[in-house]
CSV table of C-alpha atoms and ligand atoms in Angstrom, one decimal:
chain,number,residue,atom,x,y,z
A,1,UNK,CA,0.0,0.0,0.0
A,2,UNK,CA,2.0,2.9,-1.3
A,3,UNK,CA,-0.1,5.7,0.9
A,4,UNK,CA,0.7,3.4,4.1
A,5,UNK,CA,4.2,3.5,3.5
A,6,UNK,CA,4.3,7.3,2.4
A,7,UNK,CA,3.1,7.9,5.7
A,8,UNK,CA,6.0,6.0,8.2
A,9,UNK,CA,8.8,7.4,6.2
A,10,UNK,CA,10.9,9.4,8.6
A,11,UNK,CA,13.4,10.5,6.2
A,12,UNK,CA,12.0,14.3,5.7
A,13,UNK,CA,12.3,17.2,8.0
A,14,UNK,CA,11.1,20.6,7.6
A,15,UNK,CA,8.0,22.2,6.3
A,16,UNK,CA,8.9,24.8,3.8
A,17,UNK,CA,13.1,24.3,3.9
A,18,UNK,CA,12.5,20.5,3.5
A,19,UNK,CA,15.5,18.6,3.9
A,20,UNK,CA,15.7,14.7,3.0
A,21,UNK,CA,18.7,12.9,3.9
A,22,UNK,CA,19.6,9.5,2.0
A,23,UNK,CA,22.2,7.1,2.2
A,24,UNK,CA,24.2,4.3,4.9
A,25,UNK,CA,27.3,4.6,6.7
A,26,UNK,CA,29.0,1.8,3.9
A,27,UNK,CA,26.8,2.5,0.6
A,28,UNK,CA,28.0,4.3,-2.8
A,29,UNK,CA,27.6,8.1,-1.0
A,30,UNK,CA,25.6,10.0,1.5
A,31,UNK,CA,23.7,13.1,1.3
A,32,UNK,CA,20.6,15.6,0.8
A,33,UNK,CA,18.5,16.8,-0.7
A,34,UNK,CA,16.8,20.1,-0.3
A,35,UNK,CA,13.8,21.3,-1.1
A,36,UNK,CA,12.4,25.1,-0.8
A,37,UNK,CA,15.7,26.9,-0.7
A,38,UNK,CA,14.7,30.7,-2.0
A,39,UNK,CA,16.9,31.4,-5.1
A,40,UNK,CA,20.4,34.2,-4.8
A,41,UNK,CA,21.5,33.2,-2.0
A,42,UNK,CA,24.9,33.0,-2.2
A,43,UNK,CA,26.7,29.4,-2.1
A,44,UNK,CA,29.8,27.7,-2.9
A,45,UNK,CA,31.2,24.1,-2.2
A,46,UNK,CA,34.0,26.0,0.2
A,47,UNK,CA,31.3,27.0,2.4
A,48,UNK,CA,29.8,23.3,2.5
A,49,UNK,CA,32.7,21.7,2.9
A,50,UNK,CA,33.9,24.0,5.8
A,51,UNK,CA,30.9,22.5,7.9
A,52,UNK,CA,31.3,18.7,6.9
A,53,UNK,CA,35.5,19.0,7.5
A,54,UNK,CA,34.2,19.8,11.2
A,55,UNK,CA,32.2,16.8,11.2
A,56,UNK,CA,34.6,14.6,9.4
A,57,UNK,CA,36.0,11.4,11.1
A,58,UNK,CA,39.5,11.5,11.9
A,59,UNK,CA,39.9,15.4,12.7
A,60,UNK,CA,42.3,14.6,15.7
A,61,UNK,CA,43.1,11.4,17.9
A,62,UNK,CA,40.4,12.2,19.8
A,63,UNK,CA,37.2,11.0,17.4
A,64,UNK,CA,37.5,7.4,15.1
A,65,UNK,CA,40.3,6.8,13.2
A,66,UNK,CA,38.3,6.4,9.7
A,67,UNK,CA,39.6,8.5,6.8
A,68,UNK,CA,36.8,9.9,5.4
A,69,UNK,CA,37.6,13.0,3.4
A,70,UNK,CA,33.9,13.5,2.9
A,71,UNK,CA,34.3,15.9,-0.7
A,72,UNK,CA,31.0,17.2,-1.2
A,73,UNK,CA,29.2,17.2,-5.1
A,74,UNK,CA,26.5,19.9,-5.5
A,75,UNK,CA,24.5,18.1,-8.1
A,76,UNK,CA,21.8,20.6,-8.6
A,77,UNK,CA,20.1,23.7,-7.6
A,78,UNK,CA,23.5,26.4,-7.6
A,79,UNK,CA,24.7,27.7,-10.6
A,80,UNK,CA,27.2,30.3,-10.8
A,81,UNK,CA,27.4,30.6,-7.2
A,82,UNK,CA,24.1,31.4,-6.2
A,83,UNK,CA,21.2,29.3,-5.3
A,84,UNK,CA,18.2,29.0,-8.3
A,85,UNK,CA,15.3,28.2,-6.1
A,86,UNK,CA,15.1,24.4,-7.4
A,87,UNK,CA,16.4,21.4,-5.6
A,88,UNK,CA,20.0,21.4,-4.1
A,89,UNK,CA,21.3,18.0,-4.2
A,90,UNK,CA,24.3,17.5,-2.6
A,91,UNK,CA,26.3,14.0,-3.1
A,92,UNK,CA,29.3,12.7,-0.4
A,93,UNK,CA,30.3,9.8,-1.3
A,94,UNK,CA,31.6,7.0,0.9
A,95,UNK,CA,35.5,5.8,0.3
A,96,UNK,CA,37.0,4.5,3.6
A,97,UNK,CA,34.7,1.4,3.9
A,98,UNK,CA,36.3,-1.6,5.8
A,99,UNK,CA,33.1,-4.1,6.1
A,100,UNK,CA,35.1,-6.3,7.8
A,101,UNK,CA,35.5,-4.7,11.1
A,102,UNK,CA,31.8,-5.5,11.5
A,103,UNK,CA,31.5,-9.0,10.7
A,104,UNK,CA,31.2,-10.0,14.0
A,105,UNK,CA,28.3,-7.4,14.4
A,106,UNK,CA,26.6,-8.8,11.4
A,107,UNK,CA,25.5,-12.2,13.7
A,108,UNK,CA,25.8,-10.1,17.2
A,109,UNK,CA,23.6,-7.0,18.4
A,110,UNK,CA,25.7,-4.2,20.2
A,111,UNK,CA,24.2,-3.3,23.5
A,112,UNK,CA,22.4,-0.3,23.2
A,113,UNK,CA,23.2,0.6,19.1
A,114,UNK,CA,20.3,-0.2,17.1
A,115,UNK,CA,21.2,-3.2,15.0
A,116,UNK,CA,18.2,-5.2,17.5
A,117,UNK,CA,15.5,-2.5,16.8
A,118,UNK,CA,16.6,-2.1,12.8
A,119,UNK,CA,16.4,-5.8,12.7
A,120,UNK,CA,13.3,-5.9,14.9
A,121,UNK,CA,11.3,-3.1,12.9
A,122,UNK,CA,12.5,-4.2,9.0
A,123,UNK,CA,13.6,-7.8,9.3
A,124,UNK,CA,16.2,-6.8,7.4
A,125,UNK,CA,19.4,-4.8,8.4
A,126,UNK,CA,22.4,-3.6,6.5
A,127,UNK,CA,25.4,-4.2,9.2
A,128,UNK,CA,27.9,-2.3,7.8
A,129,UNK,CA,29.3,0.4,10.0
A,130,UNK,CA,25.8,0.9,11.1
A,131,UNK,CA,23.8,1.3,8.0
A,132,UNK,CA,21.2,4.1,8.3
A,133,UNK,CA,21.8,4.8,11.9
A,134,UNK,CA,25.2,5.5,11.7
A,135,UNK,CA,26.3,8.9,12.5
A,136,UNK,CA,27.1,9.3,8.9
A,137,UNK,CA,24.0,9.9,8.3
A,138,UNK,CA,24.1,13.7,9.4
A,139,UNK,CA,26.7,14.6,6.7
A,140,UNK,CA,23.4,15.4,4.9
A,141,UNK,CA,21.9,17.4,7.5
A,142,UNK,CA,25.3,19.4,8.1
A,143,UNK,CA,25.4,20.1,4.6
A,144,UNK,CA,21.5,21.4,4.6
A,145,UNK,CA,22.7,23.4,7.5
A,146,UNK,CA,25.4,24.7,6.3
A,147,UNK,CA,22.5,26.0,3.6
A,148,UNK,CA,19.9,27.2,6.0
A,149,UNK,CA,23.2,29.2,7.9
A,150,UNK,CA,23.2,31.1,4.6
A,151,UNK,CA,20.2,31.9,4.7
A,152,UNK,CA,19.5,33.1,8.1
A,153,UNK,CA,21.5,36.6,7.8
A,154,UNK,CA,20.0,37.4,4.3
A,155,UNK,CA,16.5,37.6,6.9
A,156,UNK,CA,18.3,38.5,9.8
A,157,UNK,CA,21.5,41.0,9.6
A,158,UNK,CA,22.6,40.0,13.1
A,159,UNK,CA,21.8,36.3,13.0
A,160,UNK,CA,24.7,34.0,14.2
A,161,UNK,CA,24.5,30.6,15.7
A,162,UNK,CA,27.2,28.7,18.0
A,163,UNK,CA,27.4,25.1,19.8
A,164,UNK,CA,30.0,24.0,22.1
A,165,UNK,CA,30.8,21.0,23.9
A,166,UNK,CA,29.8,22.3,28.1
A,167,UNK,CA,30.5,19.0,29.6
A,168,UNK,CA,32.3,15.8,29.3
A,169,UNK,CA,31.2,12.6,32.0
A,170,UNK,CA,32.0,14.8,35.0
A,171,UNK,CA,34.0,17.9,33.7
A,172,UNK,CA,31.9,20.8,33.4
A,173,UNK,CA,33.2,23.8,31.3
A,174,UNK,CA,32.9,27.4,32.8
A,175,UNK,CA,31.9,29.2,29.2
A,176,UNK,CA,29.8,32.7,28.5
A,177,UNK,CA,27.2,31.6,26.9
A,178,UNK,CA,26.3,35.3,25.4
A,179,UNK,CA,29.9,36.1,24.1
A,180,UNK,CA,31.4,32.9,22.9
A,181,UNK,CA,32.3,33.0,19.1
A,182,UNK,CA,32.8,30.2,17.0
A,183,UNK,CA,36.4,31.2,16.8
A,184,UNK,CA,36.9,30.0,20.8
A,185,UNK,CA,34.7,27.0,20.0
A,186,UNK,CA,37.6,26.1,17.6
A,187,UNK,CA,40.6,26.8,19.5
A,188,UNK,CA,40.8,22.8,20.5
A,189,UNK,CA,40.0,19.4,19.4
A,190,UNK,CA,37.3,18.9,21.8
A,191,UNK,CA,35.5,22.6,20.9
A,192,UNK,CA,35.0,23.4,24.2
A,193,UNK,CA,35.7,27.0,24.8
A,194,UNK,CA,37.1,26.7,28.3
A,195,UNK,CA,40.9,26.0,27.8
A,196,UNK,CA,41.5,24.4,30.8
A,197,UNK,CA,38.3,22.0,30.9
A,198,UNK,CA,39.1,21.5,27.7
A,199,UNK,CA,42.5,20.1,28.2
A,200,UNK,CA,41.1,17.6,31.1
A,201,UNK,CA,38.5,16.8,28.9
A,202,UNK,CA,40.9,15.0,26.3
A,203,UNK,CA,43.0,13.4,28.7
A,204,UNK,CA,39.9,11.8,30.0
A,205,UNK,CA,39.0,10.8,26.7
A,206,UNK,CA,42.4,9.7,25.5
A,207,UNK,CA,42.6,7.5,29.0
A,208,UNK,CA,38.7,6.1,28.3
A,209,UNK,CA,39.9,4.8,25.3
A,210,UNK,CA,42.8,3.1,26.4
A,211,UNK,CA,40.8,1.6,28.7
A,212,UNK,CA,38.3,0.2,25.9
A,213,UNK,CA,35.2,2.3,27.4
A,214,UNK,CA,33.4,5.3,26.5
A,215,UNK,CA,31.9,8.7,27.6
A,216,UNK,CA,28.9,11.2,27.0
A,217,UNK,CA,28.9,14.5,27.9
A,218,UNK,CA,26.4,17.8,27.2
A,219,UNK,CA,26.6,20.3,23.9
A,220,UNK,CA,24.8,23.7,24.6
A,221,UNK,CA,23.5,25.8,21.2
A,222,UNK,CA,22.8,29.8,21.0
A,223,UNK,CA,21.5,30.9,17.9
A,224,UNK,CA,21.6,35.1,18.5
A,225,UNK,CA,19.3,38.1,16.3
A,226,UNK,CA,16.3,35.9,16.0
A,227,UNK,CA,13.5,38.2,16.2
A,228,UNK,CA,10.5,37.6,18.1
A,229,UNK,CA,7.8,36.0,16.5
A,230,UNK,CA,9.2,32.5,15.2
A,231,UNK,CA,7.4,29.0,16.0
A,232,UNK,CA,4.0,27.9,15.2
A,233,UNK,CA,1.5,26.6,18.0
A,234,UNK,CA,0.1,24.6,18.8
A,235,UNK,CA,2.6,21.4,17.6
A,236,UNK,CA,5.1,23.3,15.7
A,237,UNK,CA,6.2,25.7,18.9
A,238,UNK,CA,9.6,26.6,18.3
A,239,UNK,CA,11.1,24.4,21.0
A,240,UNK,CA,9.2,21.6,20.7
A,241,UNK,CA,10.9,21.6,16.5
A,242,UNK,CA,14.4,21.9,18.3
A,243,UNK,CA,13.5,19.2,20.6
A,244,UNK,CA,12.8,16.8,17.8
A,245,UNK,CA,15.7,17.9,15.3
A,246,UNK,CA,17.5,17.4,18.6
A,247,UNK,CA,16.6,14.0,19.3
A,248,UNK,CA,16.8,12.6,15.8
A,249,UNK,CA,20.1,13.0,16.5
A,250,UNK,CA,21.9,9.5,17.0
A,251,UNK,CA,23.4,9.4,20.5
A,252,UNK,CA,21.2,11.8,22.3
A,253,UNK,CA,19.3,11.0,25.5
A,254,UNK,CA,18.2,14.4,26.5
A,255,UNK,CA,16.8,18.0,25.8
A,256,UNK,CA,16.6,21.2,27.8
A,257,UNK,CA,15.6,24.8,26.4
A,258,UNK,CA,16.8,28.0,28.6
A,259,UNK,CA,16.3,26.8,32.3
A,260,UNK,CA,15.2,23.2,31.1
A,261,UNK,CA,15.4,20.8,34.5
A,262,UNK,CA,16.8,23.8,36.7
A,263,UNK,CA,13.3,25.1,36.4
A,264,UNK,CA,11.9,22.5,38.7
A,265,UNK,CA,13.8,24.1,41.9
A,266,UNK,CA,13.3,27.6,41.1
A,267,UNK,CA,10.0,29.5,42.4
A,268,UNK,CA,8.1,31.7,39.8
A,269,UNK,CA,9.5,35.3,41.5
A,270,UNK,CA,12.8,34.0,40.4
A,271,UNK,CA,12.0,32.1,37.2
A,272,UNK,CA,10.1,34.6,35.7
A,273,UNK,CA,12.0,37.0,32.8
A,274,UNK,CA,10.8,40.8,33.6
A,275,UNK,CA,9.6,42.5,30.9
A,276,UNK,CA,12.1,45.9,30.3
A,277,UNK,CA,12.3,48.5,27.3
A,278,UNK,CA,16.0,48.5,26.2
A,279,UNK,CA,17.0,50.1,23.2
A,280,UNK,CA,13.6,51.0,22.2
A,281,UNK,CA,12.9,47.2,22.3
A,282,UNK,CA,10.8,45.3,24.5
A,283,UNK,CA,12.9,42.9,26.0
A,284,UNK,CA,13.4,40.3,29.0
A,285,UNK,CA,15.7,41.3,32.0
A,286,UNK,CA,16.6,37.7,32.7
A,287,UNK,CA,16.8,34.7,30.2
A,288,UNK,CA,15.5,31.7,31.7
A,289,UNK,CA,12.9,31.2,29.0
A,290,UNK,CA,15.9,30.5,26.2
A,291,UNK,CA,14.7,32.9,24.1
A,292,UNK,CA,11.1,31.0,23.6
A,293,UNK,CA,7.6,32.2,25.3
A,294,UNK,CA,4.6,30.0,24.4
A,295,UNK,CA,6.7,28.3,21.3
A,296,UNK,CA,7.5,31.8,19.6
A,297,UNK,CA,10.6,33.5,19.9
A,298,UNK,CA,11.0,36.7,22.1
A,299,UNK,CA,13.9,38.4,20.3
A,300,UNK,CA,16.4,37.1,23.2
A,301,UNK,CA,19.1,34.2,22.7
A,302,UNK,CA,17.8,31.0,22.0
A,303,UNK,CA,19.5,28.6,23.7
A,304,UNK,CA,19.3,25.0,25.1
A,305,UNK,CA,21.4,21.8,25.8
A,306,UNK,CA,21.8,18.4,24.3
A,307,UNK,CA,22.6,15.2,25.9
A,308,UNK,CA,24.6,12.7,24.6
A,309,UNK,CA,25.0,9.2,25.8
A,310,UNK,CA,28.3,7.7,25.9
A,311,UNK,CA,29.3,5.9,22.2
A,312,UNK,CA,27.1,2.6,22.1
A,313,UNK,CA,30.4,0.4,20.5
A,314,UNK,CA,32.8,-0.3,22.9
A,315,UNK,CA,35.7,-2.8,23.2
A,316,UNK,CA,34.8,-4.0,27.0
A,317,UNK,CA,33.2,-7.3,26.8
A,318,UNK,CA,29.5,-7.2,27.2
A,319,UNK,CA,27.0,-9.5,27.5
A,320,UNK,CA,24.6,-9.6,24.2
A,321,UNK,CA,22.3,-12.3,22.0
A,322,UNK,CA,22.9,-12.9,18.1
A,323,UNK,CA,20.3,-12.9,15.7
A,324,UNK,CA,19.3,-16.4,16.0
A,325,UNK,CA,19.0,-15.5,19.6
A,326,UNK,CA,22.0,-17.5,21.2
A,327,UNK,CA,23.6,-15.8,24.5
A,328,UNK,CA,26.6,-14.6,23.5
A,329,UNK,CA,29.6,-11.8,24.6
A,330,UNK,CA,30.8,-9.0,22.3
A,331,UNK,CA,33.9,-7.0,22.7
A,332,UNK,CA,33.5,-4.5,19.9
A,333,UNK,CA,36.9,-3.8,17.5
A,334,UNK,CA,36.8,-1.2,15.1
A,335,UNK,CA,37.3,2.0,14.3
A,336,UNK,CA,34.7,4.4,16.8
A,337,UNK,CA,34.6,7.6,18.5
A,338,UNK,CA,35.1,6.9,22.2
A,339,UNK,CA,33.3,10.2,23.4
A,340,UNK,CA,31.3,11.5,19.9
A,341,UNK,CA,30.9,15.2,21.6
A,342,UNK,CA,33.5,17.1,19.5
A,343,UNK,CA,31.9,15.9,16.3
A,344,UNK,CA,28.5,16.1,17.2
A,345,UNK,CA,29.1,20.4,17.5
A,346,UNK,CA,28.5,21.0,14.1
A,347,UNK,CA,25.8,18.5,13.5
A,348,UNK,CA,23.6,20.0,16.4
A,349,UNK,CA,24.3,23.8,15.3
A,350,UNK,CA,23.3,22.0,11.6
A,351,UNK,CA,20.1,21.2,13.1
A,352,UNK,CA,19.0,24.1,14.5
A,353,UNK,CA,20.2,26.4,11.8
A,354,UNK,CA,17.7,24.2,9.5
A,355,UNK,CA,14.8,24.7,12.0
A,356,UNK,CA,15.3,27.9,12.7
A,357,UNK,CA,15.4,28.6,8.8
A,358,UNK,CA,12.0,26.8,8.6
A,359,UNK,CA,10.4,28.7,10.7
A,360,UNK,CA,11.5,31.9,9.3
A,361,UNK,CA,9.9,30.8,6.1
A,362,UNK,CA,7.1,30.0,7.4
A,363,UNK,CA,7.2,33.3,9.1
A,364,UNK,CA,7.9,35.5,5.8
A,365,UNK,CA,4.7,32.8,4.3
A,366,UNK,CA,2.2,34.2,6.9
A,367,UNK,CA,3.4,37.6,6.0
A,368,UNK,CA,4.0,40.5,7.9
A,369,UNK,CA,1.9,39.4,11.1
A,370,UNK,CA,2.6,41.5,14.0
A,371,UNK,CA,5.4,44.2,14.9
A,372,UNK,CA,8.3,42.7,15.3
A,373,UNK,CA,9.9,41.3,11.7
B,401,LIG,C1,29.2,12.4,15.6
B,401,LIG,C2,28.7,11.0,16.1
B,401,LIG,C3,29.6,9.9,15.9
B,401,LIG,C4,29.2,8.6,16.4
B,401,LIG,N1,30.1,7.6,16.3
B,401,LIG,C5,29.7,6.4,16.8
B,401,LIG,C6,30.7,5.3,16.8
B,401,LIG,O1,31.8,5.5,16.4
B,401,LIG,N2,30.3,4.1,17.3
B,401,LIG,C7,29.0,4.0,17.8
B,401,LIG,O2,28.7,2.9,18.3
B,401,LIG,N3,28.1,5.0,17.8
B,401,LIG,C8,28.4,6.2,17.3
B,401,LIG,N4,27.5,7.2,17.3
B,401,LIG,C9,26.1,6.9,17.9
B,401,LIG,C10,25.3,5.9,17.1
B,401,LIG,O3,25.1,6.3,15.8
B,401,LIG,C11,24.0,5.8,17.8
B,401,LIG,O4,24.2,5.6,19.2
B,401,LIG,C12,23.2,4.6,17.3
B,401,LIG,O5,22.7,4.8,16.0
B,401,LIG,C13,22.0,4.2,18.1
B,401,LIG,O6,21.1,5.3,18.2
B,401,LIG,P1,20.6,6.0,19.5
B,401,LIG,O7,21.9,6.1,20.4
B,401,LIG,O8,20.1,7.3,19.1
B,401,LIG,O9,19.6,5.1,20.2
B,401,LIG,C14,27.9,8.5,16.9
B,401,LIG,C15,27.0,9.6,17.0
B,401,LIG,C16,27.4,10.8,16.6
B,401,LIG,C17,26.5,12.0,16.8
């Protein structure tokens, strides 16, 4: 029943800057395609590669050792430079393949990846580095974002958007989260602004992965010059679409927008954001909401926190089942990130850049509601 199955793909995101992603961790290439990208906006393959040499494998000793050099192909949709208004394909494809560092996980499911659910939902299951749920995935959705990041300041002069890594396990960074730059965020290997948790941060990775283990840790996002009036209610409020790009994000257990969980121990006299004219602007004296007030942006920072388990494939020996459902142990070999925190940056700023660029379409659609363009 083609209508059936139309219905449970989950390979679309976005309403007006629709991004579909395609491709598996081993296949011929990975990628996206975009769909409702307004036309001149300027674009080259420098820009999109930028982004996806951020994500790339390999970066430092830090992430997996695959060699991807992930060279992106825009297929269609720029010309001359500038965006036509028509599909943007955009084609990376896959070179440093070694199938047989999962043979053993072709037979054997890893704790807590998803080669048990894949199996359990399609009967069917491409074991190669993952398939469809490995990260490799999001080299579409960092090249969409790297799109949508175009976009934003041709609506928004004073748009910018930054993630950085805020904790690792137990080491939390000390980090300004209304002056960081990306610049900071780039100064090390784990793009954590704070120097000095930084540095502690990679020796506890470099000793986790000696050790065979793994660790998670916590990525906070501000996206800056938003205006107010972005996010559709009732089921499209602003950070309830950042909560889902969020956590379609492989690896991530968690979700909190400007006080998130803190919230819970605070009273309302000191939760609440006062309402002050500054600048000839109405604007918010404290910033607990994260920038959103019943799903629409106020014009303050938008920003909010993602949780990331720590990586799934490890090389301790853990109990697990095969697929003929035999008790059986696994020590994982291969080539994986022991903490996937540094590379996940650009993938989560990826995500929110395309919602945010969503939403200001569908904001310039509606026309010019209210006062605050
Ligand atoms: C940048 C990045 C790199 C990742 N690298 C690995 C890896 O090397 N090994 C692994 O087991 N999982 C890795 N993951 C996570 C898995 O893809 C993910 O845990 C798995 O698909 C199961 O999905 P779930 O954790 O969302 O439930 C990575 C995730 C991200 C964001």
């Amino acid at each position: 029943m083609p209508v059936l199955q139309y219905a449970q793909m989950g390979n679309t995101f976005g309403r007006l800057f629709r991004v579909t992603t395609f491709g598996e961790s081993h296949g011929g290439g990975i990628g996206v395609v975009i769909d409702g990208c307004p036309p001149n906006i300027d674009i080259c393959d420098a820009e999109i590669q930028r982004e996806l040499d951020r994500r790339r494998p390999g970066q430092s000793k830090l992430t997996t050792q695959r060699k991807e050099e992930d060279r992106c192909e825009i297929l269609s949709g720029v010309f001359e430079g500038k965006t036509h208004g028509t599909p943007i394909a955009i084609l990376v494809r896959n070179k440093d393949a070694r199938p047989e560092d999962y043979v053993e996980i072709a037979r054997k499911f890893r704790p807590s990846h998803a080669d048990f659910t894949y199996e359990a939902k399609y009967g069917i299951r491409n074991w190669q580095g993952g398939g469809r749920a490995s990260a490799r995935e999001t080299v579409g959705r960092v090249a969409a974002g790297a799109v949508a990041k175009k976009i934003l300041p041709a609506f928004y002069s004073e748009f910018e958007i930054v993630a950085y890594v805020a904790q690792i396990h137990e080491i939390i960074a000390k980090i300004n989260r209304s002056t960081v730059k990306m610049r900071d965020v780039e100064q090390n290997a784990i793009r954590c602004p704070d120097a000095a948790a930084a540095k502690k941060m990679a020796s506890l990775i470099e000793q986790i992965r000696g050790e065979g283990d793994s660790v998670g840790g916590v990525i906070e996002c501000v996206a800056r010059g938003i205006p107010a009036g972005l996010g559709e209610p009732v089921f499209d409020k602003l950070e309830a679409e950042l909560a889902k790009a969020m956590l379609s994000l492989p690896a991530t257990k968690g979700f909190e927008i400007g006080s998130g969980f803190t919230a819970t121990r605070m009273r309302g006299s000191e939760h609440n954001d006062p309402f002050e004219m500054r600048g000839g602007k109405i604007r918010t004296a404290t910033n607990n909401s994260g920038g959103v007030q019943g799903g629409i942006s106020n014009g303050e920072e938008i920003y909010f926190r993602v949780a990331f388990k720590p990586t799934a494939t490890i090389a301790h020996e853990q109990k697990t089942v095969t697929a003929s459902r035999e008790q059986t142990k696994l020590a994982a070999h291969g080539r994986h990130d022991p903490c996937v925190l540094p590379r996940a940056v650009p993938i989560v700023e990826a995500m929110a850049a395309i919602v945010l660029c969503d939403h200001a379409l569908r904001q310039k659609a509606i026309g010019l509601r209210g006062r605050w363009k």
